[in-house]
mmCIF file of C-alpha atoms in Angstrom:
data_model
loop_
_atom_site.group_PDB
_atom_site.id
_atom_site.type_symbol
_atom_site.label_atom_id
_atom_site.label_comp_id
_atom_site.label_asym_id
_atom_site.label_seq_id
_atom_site.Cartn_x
_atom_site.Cartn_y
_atom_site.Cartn_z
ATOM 1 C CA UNK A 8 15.974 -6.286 51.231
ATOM 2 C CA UNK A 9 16.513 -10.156 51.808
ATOM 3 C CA UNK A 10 17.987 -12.596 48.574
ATOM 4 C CA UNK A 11 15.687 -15.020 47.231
ATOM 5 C CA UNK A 12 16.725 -18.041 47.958
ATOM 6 C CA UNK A 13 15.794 -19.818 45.273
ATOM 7 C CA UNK A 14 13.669 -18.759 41.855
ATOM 8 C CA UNK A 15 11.360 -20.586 39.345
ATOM 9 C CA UNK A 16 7.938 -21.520 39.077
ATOM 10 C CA UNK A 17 5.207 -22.841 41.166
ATOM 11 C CA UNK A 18 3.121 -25.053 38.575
ATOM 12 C CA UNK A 19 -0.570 -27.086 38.605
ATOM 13 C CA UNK A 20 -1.814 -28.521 35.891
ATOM 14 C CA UNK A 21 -0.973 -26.287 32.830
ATOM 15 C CA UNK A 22 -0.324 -23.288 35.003
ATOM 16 C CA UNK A 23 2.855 -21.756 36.070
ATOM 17 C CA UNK A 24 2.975 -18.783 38.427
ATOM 18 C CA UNK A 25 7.090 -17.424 38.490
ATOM 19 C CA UNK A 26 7.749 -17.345 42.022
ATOM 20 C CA UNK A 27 10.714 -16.733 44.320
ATOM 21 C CA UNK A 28 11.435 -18.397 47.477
ATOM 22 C CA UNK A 29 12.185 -15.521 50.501
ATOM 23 C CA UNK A 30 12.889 -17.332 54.409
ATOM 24 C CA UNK A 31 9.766 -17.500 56.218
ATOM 25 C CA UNK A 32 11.390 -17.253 59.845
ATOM 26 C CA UNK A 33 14.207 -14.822 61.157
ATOM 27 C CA UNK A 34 17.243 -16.254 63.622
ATOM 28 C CA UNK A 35 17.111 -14.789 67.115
ATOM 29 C CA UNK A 36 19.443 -16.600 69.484
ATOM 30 C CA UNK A 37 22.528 -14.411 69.999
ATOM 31 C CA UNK A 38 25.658 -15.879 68.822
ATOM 32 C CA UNK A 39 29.038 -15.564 70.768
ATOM 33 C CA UNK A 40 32.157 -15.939 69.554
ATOM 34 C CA UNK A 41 35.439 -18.147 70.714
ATOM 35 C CA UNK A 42 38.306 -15.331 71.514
ATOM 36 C CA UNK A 43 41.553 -16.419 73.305
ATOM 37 C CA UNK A 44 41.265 -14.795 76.877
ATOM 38 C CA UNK A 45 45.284 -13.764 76.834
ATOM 39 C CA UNK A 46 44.438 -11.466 73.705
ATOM 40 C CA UNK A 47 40.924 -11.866 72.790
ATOM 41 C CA UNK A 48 41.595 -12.137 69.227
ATOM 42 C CA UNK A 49 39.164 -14.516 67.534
ATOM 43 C CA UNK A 50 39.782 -18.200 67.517
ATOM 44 C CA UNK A 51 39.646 -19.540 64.085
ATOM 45 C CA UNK A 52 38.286 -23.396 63.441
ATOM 46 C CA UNK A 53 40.488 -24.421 60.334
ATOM 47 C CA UNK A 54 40.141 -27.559 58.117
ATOM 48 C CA UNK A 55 43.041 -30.149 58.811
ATOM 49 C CA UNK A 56 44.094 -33.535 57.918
ATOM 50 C CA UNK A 57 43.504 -35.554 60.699
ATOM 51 C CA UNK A 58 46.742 -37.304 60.659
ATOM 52 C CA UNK A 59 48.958 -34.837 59.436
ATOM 53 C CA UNK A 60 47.415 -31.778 61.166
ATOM 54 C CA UNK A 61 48.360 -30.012 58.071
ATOM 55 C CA UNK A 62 45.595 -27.662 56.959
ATOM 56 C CA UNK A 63 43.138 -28.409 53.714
ATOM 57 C CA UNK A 64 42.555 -26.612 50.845
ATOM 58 C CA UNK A 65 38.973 -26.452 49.844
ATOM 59 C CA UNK A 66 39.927 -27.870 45.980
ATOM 60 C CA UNK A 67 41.611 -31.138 47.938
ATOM 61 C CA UNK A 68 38.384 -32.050 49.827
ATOM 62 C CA UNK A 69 36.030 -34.396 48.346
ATOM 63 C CA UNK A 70 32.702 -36.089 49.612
ATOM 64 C CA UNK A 71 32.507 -39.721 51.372
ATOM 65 C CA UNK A 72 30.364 -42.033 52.618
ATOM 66 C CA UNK A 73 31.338 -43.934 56.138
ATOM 67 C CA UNK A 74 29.835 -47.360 55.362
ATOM 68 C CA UNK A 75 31.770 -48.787 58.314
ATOM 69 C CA UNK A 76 33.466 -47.379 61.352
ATOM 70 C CA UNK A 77 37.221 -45.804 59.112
ATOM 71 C CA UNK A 78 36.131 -46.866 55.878
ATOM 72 C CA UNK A 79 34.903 -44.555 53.609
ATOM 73 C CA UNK A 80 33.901 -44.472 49.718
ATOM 74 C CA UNK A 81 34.499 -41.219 47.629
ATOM 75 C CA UNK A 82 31.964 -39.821 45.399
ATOM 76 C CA UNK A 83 32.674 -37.401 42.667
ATOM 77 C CA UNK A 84 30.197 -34.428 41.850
ATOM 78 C CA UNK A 85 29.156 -35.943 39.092
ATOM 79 C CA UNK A 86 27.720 -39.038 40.833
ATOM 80 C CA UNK A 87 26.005 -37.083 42.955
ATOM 81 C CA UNK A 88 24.536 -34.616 40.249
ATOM 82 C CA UNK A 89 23.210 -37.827 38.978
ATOM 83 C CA UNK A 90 21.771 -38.563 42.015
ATOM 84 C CA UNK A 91 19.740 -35.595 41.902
ATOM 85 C CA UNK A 92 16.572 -34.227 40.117
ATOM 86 C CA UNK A 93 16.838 -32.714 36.227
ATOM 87 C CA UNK A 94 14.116 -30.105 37.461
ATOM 88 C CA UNK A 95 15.523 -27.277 39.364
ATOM 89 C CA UNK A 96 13.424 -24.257 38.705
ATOM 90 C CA UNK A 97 9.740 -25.987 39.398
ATOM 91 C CA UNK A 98 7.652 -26.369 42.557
ATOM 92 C CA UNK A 99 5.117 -29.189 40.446
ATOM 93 C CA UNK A 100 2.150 -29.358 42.764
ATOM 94 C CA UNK A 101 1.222 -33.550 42.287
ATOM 95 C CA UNK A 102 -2.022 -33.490 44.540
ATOM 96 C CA UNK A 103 -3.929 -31.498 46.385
ATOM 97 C CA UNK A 104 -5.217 -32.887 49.715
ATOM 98 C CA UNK A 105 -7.415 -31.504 53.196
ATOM 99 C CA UNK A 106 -4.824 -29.746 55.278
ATOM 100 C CA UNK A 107 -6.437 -31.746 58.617
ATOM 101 C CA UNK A 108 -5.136 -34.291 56.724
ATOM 102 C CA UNK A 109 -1.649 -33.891 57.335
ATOM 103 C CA UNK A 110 -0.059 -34.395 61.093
ATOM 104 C CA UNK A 111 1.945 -31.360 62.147
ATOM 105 C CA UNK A 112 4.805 -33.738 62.528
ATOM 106 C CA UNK A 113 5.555 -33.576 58.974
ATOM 107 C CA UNK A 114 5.506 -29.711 58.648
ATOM 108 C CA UNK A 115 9.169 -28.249 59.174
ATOM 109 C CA UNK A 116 10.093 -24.865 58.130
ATOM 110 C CA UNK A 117 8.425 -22.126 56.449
ATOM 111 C CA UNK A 118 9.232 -19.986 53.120
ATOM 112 C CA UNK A 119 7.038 -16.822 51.477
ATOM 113 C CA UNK A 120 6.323 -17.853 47.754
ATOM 114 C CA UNK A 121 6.672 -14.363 46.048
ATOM 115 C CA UNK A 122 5.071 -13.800 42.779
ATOM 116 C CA UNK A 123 7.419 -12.470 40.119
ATOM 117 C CA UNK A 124 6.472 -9.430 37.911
ATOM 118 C CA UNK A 125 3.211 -9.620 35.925
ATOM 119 C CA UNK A 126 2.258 -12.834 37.377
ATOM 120 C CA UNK A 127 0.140 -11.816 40.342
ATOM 121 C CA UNK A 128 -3.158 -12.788 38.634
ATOM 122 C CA UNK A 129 -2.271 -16.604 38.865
ATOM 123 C CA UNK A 130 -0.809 -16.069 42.310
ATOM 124 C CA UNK A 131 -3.905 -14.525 43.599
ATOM 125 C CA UNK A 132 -6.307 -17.678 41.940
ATOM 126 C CA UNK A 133 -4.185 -20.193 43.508
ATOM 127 C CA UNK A 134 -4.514 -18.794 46.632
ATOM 128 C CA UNK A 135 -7.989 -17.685 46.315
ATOM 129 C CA UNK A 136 -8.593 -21.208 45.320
ATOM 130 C CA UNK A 137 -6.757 -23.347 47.986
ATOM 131 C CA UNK A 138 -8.827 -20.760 50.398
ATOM 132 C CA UNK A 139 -12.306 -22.040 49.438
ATOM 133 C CA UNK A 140 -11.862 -25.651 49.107
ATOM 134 C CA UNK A 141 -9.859 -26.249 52.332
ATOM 135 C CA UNK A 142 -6.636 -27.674 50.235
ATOM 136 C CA UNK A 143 -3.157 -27.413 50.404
ATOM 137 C CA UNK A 144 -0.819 -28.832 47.430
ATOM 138 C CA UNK A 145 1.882 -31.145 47.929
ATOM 139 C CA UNK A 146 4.902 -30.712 45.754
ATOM 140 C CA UNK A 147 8.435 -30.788 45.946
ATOM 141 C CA UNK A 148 11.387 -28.825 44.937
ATOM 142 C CA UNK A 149 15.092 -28.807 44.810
ATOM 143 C CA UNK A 150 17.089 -26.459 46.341
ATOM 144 C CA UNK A 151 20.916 -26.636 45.312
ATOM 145 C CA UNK A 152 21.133 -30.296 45.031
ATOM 146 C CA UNK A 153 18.403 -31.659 47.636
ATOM 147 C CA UNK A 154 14.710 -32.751 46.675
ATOM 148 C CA UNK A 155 12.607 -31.666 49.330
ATOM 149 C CA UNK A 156 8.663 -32.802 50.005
ATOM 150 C CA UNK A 157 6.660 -29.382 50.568
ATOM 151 C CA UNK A 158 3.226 -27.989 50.845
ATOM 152 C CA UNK A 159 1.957 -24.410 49.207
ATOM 153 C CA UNK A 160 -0.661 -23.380 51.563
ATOM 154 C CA UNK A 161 -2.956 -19.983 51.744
ATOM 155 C CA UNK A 162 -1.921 -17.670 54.740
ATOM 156 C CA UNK A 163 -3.862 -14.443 54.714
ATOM 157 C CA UNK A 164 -2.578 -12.558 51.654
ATOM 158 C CA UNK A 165 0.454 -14.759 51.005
ATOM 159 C CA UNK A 166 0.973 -18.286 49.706
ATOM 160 C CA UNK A 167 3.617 -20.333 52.191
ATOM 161 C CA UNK A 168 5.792 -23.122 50.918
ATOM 162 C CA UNK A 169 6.236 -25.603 54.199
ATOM 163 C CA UNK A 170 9.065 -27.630 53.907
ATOM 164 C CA UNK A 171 7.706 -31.193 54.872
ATOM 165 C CA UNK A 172 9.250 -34.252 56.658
ATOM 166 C CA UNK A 173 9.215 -37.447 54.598
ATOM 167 C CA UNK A 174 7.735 -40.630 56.262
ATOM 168 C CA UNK A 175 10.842 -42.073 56.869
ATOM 169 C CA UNK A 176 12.567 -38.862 58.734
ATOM 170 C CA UNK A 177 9.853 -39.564 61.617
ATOM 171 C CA UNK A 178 10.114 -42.017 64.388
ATOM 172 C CA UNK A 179 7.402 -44.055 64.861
ATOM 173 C CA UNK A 180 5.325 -43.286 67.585
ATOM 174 C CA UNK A 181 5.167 -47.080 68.285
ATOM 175 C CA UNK A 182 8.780 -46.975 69.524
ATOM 176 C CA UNK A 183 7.851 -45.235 72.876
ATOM 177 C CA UNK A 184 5.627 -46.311 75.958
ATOM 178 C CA UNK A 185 2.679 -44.163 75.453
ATOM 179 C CA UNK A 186 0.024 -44.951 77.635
ATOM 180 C CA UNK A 187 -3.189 -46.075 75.729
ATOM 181 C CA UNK A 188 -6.836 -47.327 76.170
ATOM 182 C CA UNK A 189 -9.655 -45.114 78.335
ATOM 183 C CA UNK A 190 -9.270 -42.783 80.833
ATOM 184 C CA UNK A 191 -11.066 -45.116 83.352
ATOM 185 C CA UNK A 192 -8.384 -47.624 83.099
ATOM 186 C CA UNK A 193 -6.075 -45.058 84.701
ATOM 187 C CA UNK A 194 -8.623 -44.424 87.896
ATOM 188 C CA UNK A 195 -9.421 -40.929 86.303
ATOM 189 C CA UNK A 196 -12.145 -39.931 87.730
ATOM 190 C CA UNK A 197 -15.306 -37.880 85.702
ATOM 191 C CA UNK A 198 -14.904 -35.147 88.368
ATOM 192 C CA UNK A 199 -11.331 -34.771 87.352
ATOM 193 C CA UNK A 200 -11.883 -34.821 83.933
ATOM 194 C CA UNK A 201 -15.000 -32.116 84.520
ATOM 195 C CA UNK A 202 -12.305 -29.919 86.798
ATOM 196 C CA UNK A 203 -9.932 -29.970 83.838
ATOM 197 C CA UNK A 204 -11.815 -29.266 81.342
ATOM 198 C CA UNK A 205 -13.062 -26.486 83.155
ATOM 199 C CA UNK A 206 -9.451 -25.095 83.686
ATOM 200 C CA UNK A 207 -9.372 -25.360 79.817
ATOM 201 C CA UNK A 208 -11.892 -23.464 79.899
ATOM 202 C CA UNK A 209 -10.692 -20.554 82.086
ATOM 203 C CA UNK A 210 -7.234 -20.334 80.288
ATOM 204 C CA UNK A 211 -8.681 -20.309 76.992
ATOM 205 C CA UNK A 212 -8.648 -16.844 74.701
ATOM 206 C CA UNK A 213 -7.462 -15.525 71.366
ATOM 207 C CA UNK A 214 -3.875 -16.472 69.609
ATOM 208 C CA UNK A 215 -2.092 -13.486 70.438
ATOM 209 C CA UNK A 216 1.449 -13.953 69.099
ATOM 210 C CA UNK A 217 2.469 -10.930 70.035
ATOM 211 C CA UNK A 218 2.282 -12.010 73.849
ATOM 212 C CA UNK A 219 4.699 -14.549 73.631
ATOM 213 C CA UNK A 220 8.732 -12.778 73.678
ATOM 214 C CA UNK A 221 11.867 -15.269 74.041
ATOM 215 C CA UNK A 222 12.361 -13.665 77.566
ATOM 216 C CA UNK A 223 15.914 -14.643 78.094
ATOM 217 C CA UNK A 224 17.363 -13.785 75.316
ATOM 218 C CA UNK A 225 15.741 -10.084 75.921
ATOM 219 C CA UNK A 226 17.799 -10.079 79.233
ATOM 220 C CA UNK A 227 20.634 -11.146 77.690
ATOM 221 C CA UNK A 228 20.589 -8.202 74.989
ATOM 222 C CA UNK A 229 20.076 -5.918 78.095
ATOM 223 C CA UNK A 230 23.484 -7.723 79.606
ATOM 224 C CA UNK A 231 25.487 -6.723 76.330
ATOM 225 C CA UNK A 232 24.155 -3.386 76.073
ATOM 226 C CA UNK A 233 25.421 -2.594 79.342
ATOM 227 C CA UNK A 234 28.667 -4.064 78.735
ATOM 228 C CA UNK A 235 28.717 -2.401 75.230
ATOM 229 C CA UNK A 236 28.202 0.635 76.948
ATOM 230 C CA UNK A 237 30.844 0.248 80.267
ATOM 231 C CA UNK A 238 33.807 -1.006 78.006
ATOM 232 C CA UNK A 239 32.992 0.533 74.274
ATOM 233 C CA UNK A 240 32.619 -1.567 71.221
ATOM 234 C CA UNK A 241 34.687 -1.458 67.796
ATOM 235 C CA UNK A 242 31.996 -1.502 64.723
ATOM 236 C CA UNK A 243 32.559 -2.155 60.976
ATOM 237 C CA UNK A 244 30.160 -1.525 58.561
ATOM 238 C CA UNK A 245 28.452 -4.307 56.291
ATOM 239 C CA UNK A 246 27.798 -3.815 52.926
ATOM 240 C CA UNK A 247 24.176 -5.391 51.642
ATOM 241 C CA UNK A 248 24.783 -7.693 48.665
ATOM 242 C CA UNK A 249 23.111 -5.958 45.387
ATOM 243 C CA UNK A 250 19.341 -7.692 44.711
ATOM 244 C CA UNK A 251 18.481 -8.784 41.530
ATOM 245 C CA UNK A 252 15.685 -7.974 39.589
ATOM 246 C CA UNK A 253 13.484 -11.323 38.178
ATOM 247 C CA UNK A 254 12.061 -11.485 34.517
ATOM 248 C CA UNK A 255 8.705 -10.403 33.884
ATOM 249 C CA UNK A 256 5.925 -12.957 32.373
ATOM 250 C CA UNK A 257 3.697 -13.538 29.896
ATOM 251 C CA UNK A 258 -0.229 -12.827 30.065
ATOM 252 C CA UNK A 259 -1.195 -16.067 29.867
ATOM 253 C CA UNK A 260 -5.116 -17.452 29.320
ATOM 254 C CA UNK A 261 -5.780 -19.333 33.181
ATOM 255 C CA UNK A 262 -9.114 -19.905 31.952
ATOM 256 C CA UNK A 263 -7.880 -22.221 28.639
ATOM 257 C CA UNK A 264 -5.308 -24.109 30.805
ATOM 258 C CA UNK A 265 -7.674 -24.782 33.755
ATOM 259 C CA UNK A 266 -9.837 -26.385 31.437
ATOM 260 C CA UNK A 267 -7.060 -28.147 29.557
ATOM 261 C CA UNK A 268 -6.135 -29.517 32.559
ATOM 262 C CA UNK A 269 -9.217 -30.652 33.632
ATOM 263 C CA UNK A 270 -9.615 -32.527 30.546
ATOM 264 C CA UNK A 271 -6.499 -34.270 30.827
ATOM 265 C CA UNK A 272 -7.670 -36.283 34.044
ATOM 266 C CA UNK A 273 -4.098 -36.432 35.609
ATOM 267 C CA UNK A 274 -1.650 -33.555 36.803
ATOM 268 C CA UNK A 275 1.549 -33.285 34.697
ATOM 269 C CA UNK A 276 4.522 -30.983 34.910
ATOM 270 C CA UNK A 277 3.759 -27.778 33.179
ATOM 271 C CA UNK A 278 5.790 -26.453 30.653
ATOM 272 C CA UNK A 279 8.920 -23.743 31.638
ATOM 273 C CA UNK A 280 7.711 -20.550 30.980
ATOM 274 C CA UNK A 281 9.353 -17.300 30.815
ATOM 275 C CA UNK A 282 13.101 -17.272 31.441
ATOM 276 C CA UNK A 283 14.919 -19.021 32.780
ATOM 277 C CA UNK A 284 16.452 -18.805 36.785
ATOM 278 C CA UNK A 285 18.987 -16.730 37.182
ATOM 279 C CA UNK A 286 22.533 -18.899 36.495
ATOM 280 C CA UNK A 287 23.102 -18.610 39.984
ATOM 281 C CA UNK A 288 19.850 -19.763 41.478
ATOM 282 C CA UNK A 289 19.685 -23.269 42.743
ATOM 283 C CA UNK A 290 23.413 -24.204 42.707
ATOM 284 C CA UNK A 291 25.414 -24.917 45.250
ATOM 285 C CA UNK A 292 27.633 -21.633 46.589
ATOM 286 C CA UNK A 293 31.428 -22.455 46.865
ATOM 287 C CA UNK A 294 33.320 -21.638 49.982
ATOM 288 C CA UNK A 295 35.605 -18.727 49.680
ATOM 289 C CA UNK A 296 39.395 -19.397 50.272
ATOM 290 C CA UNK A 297 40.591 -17.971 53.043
ATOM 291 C CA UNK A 298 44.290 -16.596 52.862
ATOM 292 C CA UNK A 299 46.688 -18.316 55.495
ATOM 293 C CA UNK A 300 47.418 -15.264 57.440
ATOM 294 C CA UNK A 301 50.860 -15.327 59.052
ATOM 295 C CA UNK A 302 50.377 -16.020 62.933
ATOM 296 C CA UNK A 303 53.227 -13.162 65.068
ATOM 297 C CA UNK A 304 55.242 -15.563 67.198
ATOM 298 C CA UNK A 305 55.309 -15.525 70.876
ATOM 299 C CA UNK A 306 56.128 -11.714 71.023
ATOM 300 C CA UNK A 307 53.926 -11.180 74.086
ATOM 301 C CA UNK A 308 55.727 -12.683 76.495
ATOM 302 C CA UNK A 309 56.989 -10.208 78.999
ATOM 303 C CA UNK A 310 60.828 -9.617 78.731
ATOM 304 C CA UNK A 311 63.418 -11.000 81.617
ATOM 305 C CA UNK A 312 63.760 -8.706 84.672
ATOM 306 C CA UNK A 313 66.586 -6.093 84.030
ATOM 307 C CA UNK A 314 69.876 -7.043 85.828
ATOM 308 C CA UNK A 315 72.775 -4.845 87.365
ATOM 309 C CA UNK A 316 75.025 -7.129 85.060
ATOM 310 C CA UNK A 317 72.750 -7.309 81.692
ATOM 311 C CA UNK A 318 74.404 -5.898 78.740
ATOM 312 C CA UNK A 319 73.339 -2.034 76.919
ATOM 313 C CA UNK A 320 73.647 -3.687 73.785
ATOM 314 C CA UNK A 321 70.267 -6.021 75.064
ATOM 315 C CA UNK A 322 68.199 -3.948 76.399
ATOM 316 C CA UNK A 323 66.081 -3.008 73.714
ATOM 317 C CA UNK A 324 62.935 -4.288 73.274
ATOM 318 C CA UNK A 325 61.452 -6.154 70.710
ATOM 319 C CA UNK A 326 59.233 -4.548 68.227
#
């Protein structure tokens, strides 16, 4: 079972709903990797100073900022901690607006908000909720160190969190030649618009997701398997990382805190409730060291041809 990738509460008004975050979309491009074609051992990219050519520990490199072309300023972590958001473990919903409202420009990538233990009741209003009235609540969150603009929206059974674009992220339509004004002012004719919308028409049908594979990379799994099978493959088992149970909640009054809410006239921050996310959740992982491995020298060049005139004493080989 998949990690979540981040844990905490979803929050409206009063009202908190522990949630975990779980990927909402699954990588399927194949991925090669770079082997040396005299051995095909793997081809490792390594972190070097680029005028020394010495490699880098991770504990010597810091973060910089190229303000001009070779000059840089350093930040420490802590300026950048301050840089960031004291909230970590809340998705605070701060308005709740018609999803038509929203271009899908600003819609990005999707996550599954998963109710914790014991708090499927307020899961199931929220979604119930945004269901009827047509709304979808914009929030943010912060994931490691980065605030991120997001929507929770209803799908089917399950509440989505949609990572979101912010204005300034987009380019501004403006910036290209799109043609504008009416149709007639391009010599489109109404015949031509009646033929296509009757094409429309013809094509149209059902969204059938199902219907739609990524073709090539299909015959390119059918490529591998074939090779897999003409020239054998090596295998090595992966172990799954261990998943962690989350806390269990509270039974909590939803009726009391809608209406406190309600009475307020203006959505604030809930309280934390339950415990806390896990000490792990939210922070930034640290690359592992990797051991400098000691590289064989040129041992696989092929040995001189064998003379009349070379010596016993040389003509072993080397190990």
């Amino acid at each position: 079972m998949a990690r979540p990738i981040w844990s905490g509460t979803l929050s409206f008004g009063l009202l908190n709903i522990p949630v975990s975050l779980m990927s909402g979309e699954r990588k399927t491009d194949i991925s090669f990797r770079m082997l040396d074609s005299r051995n095909n051992q793997p081809i490792r990219y390594e972190r070097v100073n680029a005028e020394t050519g010495e490699e880098v520990a991770w504990k010597d490199i810091v973060k910089a900022f190229e303000y001009d072309k070779g000059s840089y300023v350093v930040l420490e972590p802590d300026d950048i901690k301050s840089a960031a958001p004291e909230s970590h473990d809340a998705i605070e919903v701060e308005a709740f607006v018609d999803v038509e409202s929203i271009g899908p420009q600003y819609f990005e990538k999707p996550y599954v908000l998963v109710p914790a233990k014991k708090a499927e009741k307020g899961y199931v209003l929220l979604r119930e909720a945004l269901a009827r009235t047509g709304k979808i609540g914009i929030a943010r969150v912060v994931i490691r160190t980065r605030e991120s603009l997001c929507a929770v929206m209803p799908q089917d059974n399950a509440l989505l969190l949609m990572m979101m674009r912010y204005p300034q992220e987009l380019v501004d339509i403006e910036e290209y030649r799109i043609p504008e004004g009416k149709s007639a002012d391009y010599r489109i004719t109404d015949k031509e618009l009646e033929f296509s919308e009757q094409l429309i028409q013809t094509m149209s049908g059902e969204w059938e997701p199902g219907n739609y594979q990524d073709e090539f990379r299909q015959r390119l799994q059918d490529v591998i398997t074939k090779r897999m099978k003409d020239k054998g493959v090596v295998k090595h088992d992966d172990e799954e990382p261990a998943v962690h149970d989350h806390a269990a909640t509270n039974v909590v009054d939803f009726m009391e805190l809608l209406q406190q809410s309600i009475a307020k006239k203006k959505r604030t921050p809930a309280k934390k409730a339950g415990k806390a996310a896990d000490a792990d959740d939210g922070k930034e992982a640290k690359p592992r060291k990797t051991a400098k491995k000691t590289t064989k020298k040129a041992a696989a060049k092929k040995p001189a041809k064998k003379t009349a005139a070379k010596k016993k004493s040389g003509g072993k080989k080397a190990a």
